[in-house]
Coordinates of C-alpha atoms in Angstrom, one line a residue:
M1 CA -117.6 -223.4 115.8
A2 CA -120.8 -225.1 117.1
E3 CA -123.0 -223.4 119.6
T4 CA -125.9 -224.7 121.7
K5 CA -129.3 -223.2 122.1
R6 CA -132.0 -224.5 124.5
E7 CA -135.3 -224.6 122.7
I8 CA -138.5 -224.5 124.7
E9 CA -141.4 -224.5 122.3
R10 CA -144.9 -225.8 121.6
K11 CA -146.6 -226.6 118.3
Y12 CA -150.3 -226.2 117.5
E13 CA -152.7 -226.7 114.6
S14 CA -156.1 -225.4 113.8
D15 CA -158.7 -225.5 111.1
D16 CA -157.9 -221.8 110.3
S17 CA -154.6 -220.8 108.9
G18 CA -154.4 -217.5 110.8
L19 CA -153.1 -216.5 114.3
P20 CA -155.5 -215.6 117.0
D21 CA -155.2 -212.2 118.7
L22 CA -152.6 -212.6 121.5
T23 CA -152.7 -209.1 122.9
G24 CA -154.9 -210.4 125.7
V25 CA -152.3 -212.8 127.1
A26 CA -151.2 -211.7 130.6
G27 CA -147.9 -209.9 130.4
V28 CA -148.0 -209.2 126.7
A29 CA -147.9 -205.4 125.9
A30 CA -147.5 -205.7 122.2
V31 CA -147.4 -208.2 119.3
L32 CA -144.8 -207.1 116.8
D33 CA -145.0 -208.2 113.2
K34 CA -141.5 -209.4 112.1
G35 CA -142.4 -210.3 108.6
V36 CA -142.2 -213.5 106.6
A37 CA -139.0 -215.7 106.3
E38 CA -138.6 -218.3 103.6
L39 CA -136.9 -221.4 105.1
D40 CA -135.5 -224.3 103.1
A41 CA -134.3 -227.3 105.2
T42 CA -133.0 -230.7 104.1
Y43 CA -133.1 -233.4 106.8
Y44 CA -130.6 -236.2 106.9
D45 CA -130.7 -239.8 108.3
T46 CA -129.4 -243.2 107.6
A47 CA -131.2 -245.6 105.3
D48 CA -132.7 -247.4 108.3
G49 CA -133.7 -244.2 110.2
R50 CA -131.3 -244.4 113.2
L51 CA -131.5 -240.8 114.0
S52 CA -135.3 -240.7 113.8
A53 CA -135.5 -243.8 116.0
A54 CA -133.4 -242.0 118.6
S55 CA -135.5 -238.8 118.3
L56 CA -132.6 -236.9 116.9
T57 CA -133.0 -234.3 114.1
L58 CA -130.2 -233.3 111.7
R59 CA -130.8 -230.7 109.1
R60 CA -129.1 -228.2 106.8
R61 CA -131.2 -225.0 106.5
T62 CA -131.0 -221.9 104.5
G63 CA -133.0 -218.7 105.1
G64 CA -133.9 -217.0 108.3
S65 CA -131.5 -215.7 111.0
D66 CA -130.0 -219.0 111.9
A67 CA -129.1 -220.6 108.6
G68 CA -126.7 -223.5 109.0
W69 CA -126.5 -227.1 110.2
H70 CA -128.7 -227.9 113.2
L71 CA -128.6 -231.0 115.4
K72 CA -131.4 -231.4 117.9
F73 CA -131.4 -233.5 121.1
P74 CA -134.5 -234.2 123.1
V75 CA -134.3 -233.0 126.7
A76 CA -137.9 -233.2 127.9
P77 CA -141.4 -232.9 126.2
G78 CA -141.3 -229.6 124.3
V79 CA -137.6 -229.0 125.2
R80 CA -134.7 -229.6 122.9
D81 CA -131.0 -228.6 122.8
E82 CA -130.1 -227.4 119.3
I83 CA -126.5 -227.6 118.4
R84 CA -125.7 -225.1 115.5
A85 CA -122.8 -225.0 113.1
P86 CA -122.2 -222.6 110.2
L87 CA -123.5 -223.3 106.8
S88 CA -121.3 -225.6 104.7
D89 CA -121.6 -228.1 101.9
T90 CA -120.7 -231.1 104.1
L91 CA -121.6 -232.0 107.7
P92 CA -119.3 -230.2 110.1
G93 CA -117.1 -232.5 112.2
A94 CA -118.4 -231.1 115.5
L95 CA -121.9 -232.4 114.7
A96 CA -120.7 -235.6 113.1
G97 CA -119.0 -236.7 116.3
L98 CA -122.2 -236.1 118.3
I99 CA -124.1 -238.6 116.2
R100 CA -121.3 -241.2 115.7
S101 CA -122.6 -243.6 118.3
H102 CA -125.9 -243.8 116.4
V103 CA -124.7 -243.6 112.8
R104 CA -121.3 -245.3 113.1
D105 CA -120.2 -246.4 109.6
A106 CA -123.6 -245.9 108.0
E107 CA -124.0 -243.3 105.3
L108 CA -126.1 -240.2 105.9
A109 CA -128.4 -239.2 103.1
P110 CA -131.2 -236.6 102.5
V111 CA -134.6 -238.0 103.5
V112 CA -137.0 -235.0 103.6
R113 CA -137.0 -231.5 102.3
L114 CA -139.1 -228.9 104.2
R115 CA -139.9 -225.5 102.7
S116 CA -141.7 -223.1 105.0
A117 CA -143.1 -219.6 104.8
R118 CA -142.7 -218.5 108.4
D119 CA -144.9 -215.5 109.4
V120 CA -143.3 -214.3 112.6
R121 CA -144.7 -212.3 115.6
D122 CA -142.8 -211.2 118.7
L123 CA -144.6 -211.1 122.0
V124 CA -143.0 -208.3 124.1
D125 CA -143.7 -206.8 127.6
V126 CA -144.1 -203.2 128.5
E127 CA -140.4 -202.6 128.4
G128 CA -140.1 -204.1 125.0
R129 CA -138.4 -207.3 126.2
L130 CA -139.1 -210.4 124.1
L131 CA -141.3 -213.0 125.9
A132 CA -141.8 -215.5 123.1
E133 CA -141.7 -215.8 119.3
V134 CA -144.9 -217.0 117.6
S135 CA -144.9 -218.1 114.0
V136 CA -147.4 -219.4 111.5
D137 CA -145.6 -221.8 109.3
A138 CA -147.0 -222.8 105.9
V139 CA -145.1 -226.1 105.3
R140 CA -144.5 -228.2 102.2
A141 CA -142.7 -231.5 102.8
D142 CA -141.2 -233.7 100.1
R143 CA -139.7 -237.1 100.8
L144 CA -136.4 -237.5 99.0
T145 CA -136.1 -241.3 99.2
G146 CA -137.8 -244.1 97.3
D147 CA -141.2 -243.3 95.9
G148 CA -142.3 -241.1 98.8
G149 CA -144.8 -238.3 98.3
S150 CA -145.4 -234.8 99.4
A151 CA -147.6 -233.2 102.1
Q152 CA -148.7 -229.7 103.0
W153 CA -149.9 -228.2 106.3
T154 CA -150.0 -225.1 108.4
E155 CA -148.9 -225.0 112.0
I156 CA -148.4 -222.5 114.8
E157 CA -145.2 -222.6 116.8
V158 CA -144.6 -220.7 120.1
E159 CA -141.0 -220.6 121.2
L160 CA -140.0 -219.1 124.6
A161 CA -137.4 -216.4 124.6
D162 CA -134.0 -217.2 126.0
G163 CA -134.1 -217.2 129.8
G164 CA -137.9 -216.8 129.8
D165 CA -140.4 -218.3 132.3
P166 CA -141.8 -221.6 130.9
D167 CA -145.1 -220.8 132.7
F168 CA -145.6 -218.0 130.2
L169 CA -146.2 -220.7 127.5
D170 CA -149.2 -221.9 129.6
K171 CA -150.7 -218.4 129.4
V172 CA -150.3 -218.4 125.6
E173 CA -151.7 -221.8 125.2
K174 CA -154.8 -220.9 127.3
R175 CA -155.5 -218.1 124.9
L176 CA -154.9 -220.3 121.8
R177 CA -157.2 -223.0 123.1
K178 CA -160.0 -220.5 123.6
A179 CA -159.6 -219.6 120.0
G180 CA -160.0 -223.2 118.9
V181 CA -156.3 -223.9 118.4
R182 CA -155.2 -227.4 119.6
P183 CA -151.8 -228.9 120.3
S184 CA -150.2 -230.6 117.4
A185 CA -150.4 -234.4 117.2
S186 CA -146.7 -234.5 116.0
A187 CA -143.7 -233.7 118.1
S188 CA -141.9 -232.1 115.2
K189 CA -142.2 -231.1 111.6
L190 CA -139.9 -233.9 110.6
A191 CA -142.0 -236.5 112.4
R192 CA -145.1 -235.3 110.6
A193 CA -143.4 -235.1 107.3
L194 CA -142.1 -238.7 107.6
A195 CA -145.6 -239.9 108.5
E196 CA -147.5 -238.1 105.9
T197 CA -145.1 -238.7 103.0
E198 CA -144.5 -242.4 103.5
P199 CA -145.6 -244.6 100.6
K200 CA -148.9 -246.3 101.2
R201 CA -147.5 -249.8 100.4
K202 CA -144.9 -249.3 103.1
K203 CA -147.5 -248.2 105.6
K204 CA -149.5 -251.3 105.0
A205 CA -146.4 -253.5 105.2
R206 CA -145.4 -252.0 108.5
A207 CA -148.9 -252.4 109.9
R208 CA -148.9 -256.1 108.9
A209 CA -145.4 -256.6 110.5
R210 CA -146.6 -255.0 113.7
A211 CA -149.7 -257.1 113.9
G212 CA -148.3 -260.5 112.7
Q213 CA -150.6 -263.2 111.5
D214 CA -152.1 -263.9 115.0
G215 CA -152.6 -260.2 115.9
K216 CA -149.6 -260.2 118.3
P217 CA -146.5 -258.0 117.9
A218 CA -144.1 -259.6 115.5
A219 CA -140.4 -260.1 116.3
G220 CA -138.4 -257.2 115.2
S221 CA -141.4 -254.9 114.9
G222 CA -140.2 -252.5 117.6
A223 CA -143.3 -253.2 119.7
P224 CA -142.6 -253.6 123.4
V225 CA -142.3 -257.2 124.6
T226 CA -143.4 -258.2 128.1
P227 CA -140.6 -260.3 129.7
V228 CA -141.7 -263.8 130.4
T229 CA -138.6 -266.0 130.9
A230 CA -135.5 -265.4 132.9
G231 CA -133.7 -264.7 129.7
D232 CA -136.3 -262.1 128.7
H233 CA -135.6 -260.2 132.0
V234 CA -131.8 -260.3 131.6
L235 CA -132.0 -259.2 128.0
A236 CA -134.3 -256.3 128.8
Y237 CA -131.7 -255.1 131.4
L238 CA -128.9 -255.5 128.9
R239 CA -130.8 -253.6 126.2
A240 CA -131.4 -250.8 128.6
Q241 CA -127.7 -250.5 129.4
R242 CA -126.7 -250.7 125.7
E243 CA -129.2 -247.9 125.0
A244 CA -127.8 -245.9 127.8
I245 CA -124.2 -246.1 126.5
V246 CA -125.2 -245.1 123.0
T247 CA -127.5 -242.3 124.2
L248 CA -125.0 -240.9 126.7
D249 CA -122.1 -240.8 124.1
P250 CA -123.1 -237.3 122.8
A251 CA -123.7 -236.1 126.3
V252 CA -120.2 -237.1 127.3
R253 CA -118.8 -235.4 124.2
R254 CA -120.7 -232.2 125.2
D255 CA -119.3 -232.6 128.8
L256 CA -122.8 -232.4 130.3
P257 CA -123.0 -232.9 134.1
D258 CA -122.8 -236.5 135.4
S259 CA -122.8 -237.9 131.8
V260 CA -119.4 -239.6 132.2
H261 CA -120.4 -241.2 135.5
R262 CA -123.8 -242.4 134.1
M263 CA -122.1 -243.9 131.0
R264 CA -119.5 -245.7 133.2
V265 CA -122.3 -247.1 135.4
A266 CA -124.0 -248.5 132.3
T267 CA -120.9 -250.4 131.4
R268 CA -120.6 -251.7 135.0
R269 CA -124.2 -252.8 135.0
M270 CA -123.8 -254.8 131.8
R271 CA -120.6 -256.5 133.1
S272 CA -122.3 -257.4 136.3
A273 CA -125.2 -258.9 134.5
F274 CA -122.9 -261.1 132.5
R275 CA -121.3 -262.4 135.7
S276 CA -124.4 -262.7 137.9
Y277 CA -126.4 -264.5 135.2
A278 CA -123.8 -266.8 133.8
K279 CA -126.4 -269.6 133.9
V280 CA -128.5 -267.5 131.4
L281 CA -125.8 -266.2 129.1
D282 CA -122.8 -268.1 127.7
R283 CA -119.7 -266.7 129.3
A284 CA -117.6 -267.9 126.4
V285 CA -119.3 -265.1 124.5
T286 CA -119.9 -262.5 127.2
D287 CA -116.4 -262.6 128.9
P288 CA -114.6 -261.0 126.0
V289 CA -117.3 -258.4 125.7
G290 CA -117.0 -257.8 129.5
E291 CA -113.3 -257.1 129.1
E292 CA -114.0 -254.5 126.4
L293 CA -116.5 -252.9 128.7
K294 CA -114.0 -252.9 131.5
W295 CA -111.5 -251.1 129.2
L296 CA -114.2 -248.5 128.3
A297 CA -115.1 -248.0 132.0
G298 CA -111.4 -247.4 132.7
E299 CA -111.2 -244.7 130.1
L300 CA -114.3 -243.1 131.3
G301 CA -113.1 -243.2 134.9
V302 CA -110.0 -241.1 134.6
D303 CA -111.8 -237.7 134.9
R304 CA -114.5 -239.0 137.2
D305 CA -112.0 -240.4 139.8
E306 CA -110.0 -237.2 139.8
E307 CA -113.1 -235.1 140.2
V308 CA -114.3 -237.1 143.2
L309 CA -110.8 -237.0 144.8
L310 CA -110.4 -233.2 144.2
D311 CA -113.9 -232.5 145.7
R312 CA -113.1 -234.5 148.8
L313 CA -109.7 -232.8 149.3
T314 CA -111.1 -229.3 148.7
A315 CA -113.9 -229.9 151.1
A316 CA -111.5 -231.2 153.8
L317 CA -109.2 -228.2 153.3
D318 CA -112.1 -225.8 153.5
A319 CA -113.2 -227.3 156.8
L320 CA -109.8 -226.7 158.4
P321 CA -109.4 -223.7 160.7
H322 CA -107.3 -221.0 158.9
P323 CA -104.3 -221.3 161.4
L324 CA -103.9 -225.0 160.4
V325 CA -103.4 -224.2 156.7
I326 CA -99.7 -223.5 156.5
G327 CA -97.9 -223.0 153.2
P328 CA -99.2 -222.8 149.6
V329 CA -101.5 -225.8 150.1
R330 CA -104.2 -224.8 147.7
N331 CA -101.8 -223.9 144.9
R332 CA -100.0 -227.3 145.5
L333 CA -103.4 -229.1 145.3
R334 CA -104.3 -227.3 142.1
T335 CA -101.0 -228.0 140.4
W336 CA -101.1 -231.7 141.5
T337 CA -104.6 -232.1 140.1
Q338 CA -103.8 -230.5 136.7
A339 CA -100.8 -232.7 136.4
R340 CA -102.8 -235.9 137.0
S341 CA -105.7 -235.0 134.7
G342 CA -103.9 -233.1 132.0
G343 CA -105.1 -234.1 128.5
S344 CA -107.6 -236.7 129.9
R345 CA -110.6 -234.9 128.3
R346 CA -108.9 -234.9 124.8
R347 CA -108.0 -238.6 125.3
L348 CA -111.5 -239.5 126.1
I349 CA -112.9 -237.9 122.9
D350 CA -110.2 -239.8 121.0
V351 CA -111.4 -243.0 122.6
L352 CA -115.0 -242.3 121.6
D353 CA -113.8 -241.6 118.0
G354 CA -111.7 -244.7 117.9
E355 CA -112.3 -248.0 116.0
R356 CA -112.1 -250.1 119.2
Y357 CA -115.0 -248.2 120.8
L358 CA -117.2 -248.3 117.6
A359 CA -116.5 -252.0 117.3
L360 CA -117.6 -252.5 120.9
L361 CA -120.9 -250.8 120.1
D362 CA -121.5 -253.1 117.1
T363 CA -120.7 -256.1 119.4
L364 CA -123.2 -254.9 122.0
D365 CA -125.8 -254.7 119.2
R366 CA -125.2 -258.2 118.1
L367 CA -125.2 -259.5 121.6
V368 CA -128.7 -258.2 122.5
D369 CA -130.1 -259.0 119.0
E370 CA -128.6 -262.6 118.9
P371 CA -128.0 -263.4 122.6
P372 CA -126.0 -266.5 123.5
L373 CA -128.8 -268.0 125.7
L374 CA -128.2 -271.1 127.8
T375 CA -130.8 -273.6 128.9
A376 CA -131.6 -271.7 132.1
A377 CA -132.7 -268.7 130.0
A378 CA -136.0 -270.4 129.3
G379 CA -136.7 -271.0 133.0
A380 CA -139.1 -269.2 135.3
P381 CA -137.6 -265.9 136.5
E382 CA -138.8 -266.5 140.0
K383 CA -136.4 -269.4 140.3
V384 CA -133.5 -268.6 138.0
L385 CA -133.1 -264.9 138.8
A386 CA -133.7 -265.4 142.6
K387 CA -131.1 -268.1 142.7
A388 CA -128.5 -265.9 141.1
V389 CA -129.3 -262.9 143.3
R390 CA -129.1 -265.1 146.5
K391 CA -125.7 -266.4 145.4
D392 CA -124.4 -262.8 144.9
F393 CA -125.7 -261.7 148.3
G394 CA -124.1 -264.8 150.0
Q395 CA -120.8 -263.7 148.6
V396 CA -121.3 -260.2 149.9
A397 CA -122.1 -261.5 153.3
A398 CA -119.0 -263.6 153.3
L399 CA -116.7 -260.8 152.2
V400 CA -118.1 -258.4 154.8
A401 CA -117.6 -261.0 157.5
E402 CA -114.0 -261.6 156.3
A403 CA -113.2 -257.9 156.3
L404 CA -114.6 -257.3 159.8
A405 CA -112.5 -260.3 161.1
R406 CA -109.3 -258.7 159.9
P407 CA -107.3 -256.2 162.0
W408 CA -107.4 -252.5 161.1
G409 CA -105.0 -251.7 158.3
A410 CA -104.2 -252.2 154.6
D411 CA -105.5 -255.8 154.5
R412 CA -108.9 -254.8 155.9
D413 CA -109.1 -251.8 153.6
L414 CA -108.6 -254.2 150.6
A415 CA -111.2 -256.6 151.9
L416 CA -113.7 -253.9 152.4
H417 CA -113.1 -252.7 148.9
D418 CA -113.8 -256.2 147.6
A419 CA -117.0 -256.3 149.6
R420 CA -118.0 -252.9 148.1
K421 CA -117.5 -254.2 144.5
K422 CA -119.5 -257.3 145.3
A423 CA -122.3 -255.2 146.9
K424 CA -122.5 -253.2 143.7
R425 CA -122.7 -256.3 141.6
T426 CA -125.5 -257.7 143.8
R427 CA -127.4 -254.4 143.6
Y428 CA -127.3 -254.6 139.8
A429 CA -128.4 -258.2 139.8
A430 CA -131.3 -257.3 142.0
E431 CA -132.2 -254.4 139.6
T432 CA -132.4 -256.9 136.8
A433 CA -134.6 -259.2 138.8
A434 CA -136.8 -256.6 140.4
P435 CA -139.5 -256.6 137.6
A436 CA -139.9 -260.3 138.2
L437 CA -139.4 -260.6 141.9
G438 CA -141.0 -257.4 143.1
R439 CA -140.5 -256.0 146.5
P440 CA -137.9 -258.4 147.9
A441 CA -135.6 -257.5 145.0
A442 CA -136.4 -253.8 145.4
D443 CA -135.5 -254.0 149.1
L444 CA -132.2 -255.7 148.2
V445 CA -131.4 -252.9 145.8
R446 CA -131.9 -250.3 148.5
A447 CA -129.9 -252.4 151.0
M448 CA -127.0 -252.9 148.7
K449 CA -127.0 -249.2 147.7
S450 CA -126.8 -248.3 151.4
L451 CA -123.9 -250.7 151.9
Q452 CA -122.2 -249.5 148.8
G453 CA -122.4 -246.0 150.1
L454 CA -120.8 -246.9 153.5
L455 CA -118.0 -248.9 151.9
G456 CA -117.6 -246.3 149.1
D457 CA -117.0 -243.5 151.6
H458 CA -114.4 -245.8 153.3
Q459 CA -112.6 -246.4 150.0
D460 CA -112.7 -242.7 149.2
S461 CA -110.9 -242.1 152.5
V462 CA -108.3 -244.7 151.6
M463 CA -107.6 -243.0 148.2
T464 CA -107.6 -239.5 149.9
R465 CA -105.0 -240.6 152.4
E466 CA -102.8 -242.0 149.6
A467 CA -103.2 -238.7 147.7
L468 CA -102.2 -236.7 150.8
L469 CA -99.1 -238.7 151.2
D470 CA -98.2 -238.0 147.6
L471 CA -98.9 -234.3 148.1
A472 CA -96.8 -234.1 151.3
A473 CA -93.9 -235.8 149.5
Q474 CA -94.0 -233.2 146.7
A475 CA -94.3 -230.3 149.2
H476 CA -91.4 -231.6 151.2
A477 CA -89.3 -231.9 148.0
A478 CA -90.1 -228.3 147.2
G479 CA -89.1 -227.1 150.7
E480 CA -92.8 -226.4 151.8
S481 CA -94.4 -227.2 155.1
T482 CA -96.1 -230.6 155.2
F483 CA -98.0 -229.9 158.5
T484 CA -101.4 -229.3 156.8
Y485 CA -101.2 -232.6 154.9
G486 CA -100.5 -234.4 158.1
V487 CA -103.5 -232.8 159.8
L488 CA -105.8 -233.8 156.9
H489 CA -104.4 -237.3 156.8
A490 CA -105.1 -237.7 160.5
R491 CA -108.6 -236.5 160.1
E492 CA -109.2 -238.9 157.2
E493 CA -107.8 -241.7 159.3
R494 CA -110.2 -240.9 162.1
R495 CA -113.1 -240.7 159.7
A496 CA -112.3 -244.2 158.4
E497 CA -112.0 -245.6 161.9
L498 CA -115.5 -244.3 162.8
A499 CA -116.9 -245.7 159.6
E500 CA -115.4 -249.1 160.3
A501 CA -116.6 -249.0 163.9
A502 CA -120.2 -248.4 162.8
L503 CA -120.1 -251.0 160.1
P504 CA -121.0 -254.1 162.1
K505 CA -124.3 -252.6 163.4
A506 CA -125.1 -251.2 160.0
W507 CA -124.5 -254.5 158.4
E508 CA -126.9 -256.2 160.8
T509 CA -129.6 -253.8 159.7
I510 CA -128.7 -254.1 156.0
G511 CA -128.5 -257.8 156.1
A512 CA -131.9 -258.2 157.7
A513 CA -133.5 -256.1 155.0
A514 CA -131.8 -257.9 152.2
A515 CA -133.4 -261.4 152.2
V516 CA -134.6 -262.5 148.8

């Protein structure tokens, strides 16, 4: 069984190998000597360093109090989530799933072995509570691939106690700096080990590849490239969405807040870019990819849609005066929700483990590495991108006008939903163009986001009313009162009417701010 630990730590180095006196740090009542632990860790990665490139760390460690398999995810500078699994000869399945979007079918192999003599001190307060653990690590690193070498160094590590105040680390650092200790130049032991044990010939080759013959970054060197053409801007946007999908995969598996929604949005952004910039990318290639992204978005949307609907229904029920809640409404709502979402979480993990999804990730890699560019891709972004954005906005304006011309009812609801989807696509097109077009595109992004919010609330009302009708039918069949569902339905209907009545004036304001 894997467990997660939030690590908040800082690393330091000094010309001396000892630890300065920390009894003068504010809040520290005592520094307790916990002895020396011998740690032996083997770090794994693919041959092309996919985990390292994503700032992920996978190791198998013996010694110390937390021997086992450790997988670390970056959260913020100096903050990582460490997923731990018991010691075993092979990588536990719980950890293998969390790196699958990065590793896929590539083989994992040992790349570095780190052996550390860890001299540990506990910083405690007057009540004996742990504030932080400080260690002096004497490290030996051996590269296990190719003709790599070895390296040795000593570093100081300060790790905040679970639930501790991060400001305490500032106090410790102030004391360390006064003693001549400086922050480490490397973010982790692995990063330092890889840098210091790399064969000299590879370092030289990598330096030549980065510089190129003319001193400019060479293609494939990993150096950032400033977008110049319309195609450059579109590809930069697509790469960002591909990276978001791959990076959010483990977050979705861990069920982290908002991860499913963000991953779903990345698929939508990519599909929208395919459609909006059909003059830049060949749709004969992108259309099949878009269909696969649509499939993935649908799988991701099951839990998300149910969650949004449940929140809206619960909030509406909470807002009702108690005398208007007649019958087992809350129990009915709970049962109804569980029936609709039963097994969806397990199904989503199965999707992420499936061959179809992994094949899609490979396809996205090929698409951004070998893009199907058309003639317009070489054009000036100020012309090509602006034209595409204006076209999308014109379609939004037409759909809004068409919806407002229709009488209140199902046909108008459908037309407003179509306008919402088009507003979302226009927003994403403007996001793509914003680095090239500047403020006009940024203004359009904000305007479309506002319109999307208005129309989204209306669509949520439509879906909520449909759910209430379904709930009322089930309650009626069970011999329960349907009064409360009727009250909620009437309130939702009135809410939609008010939103629609406000839309014409809101659209005038939004439309005026959306000129590109």
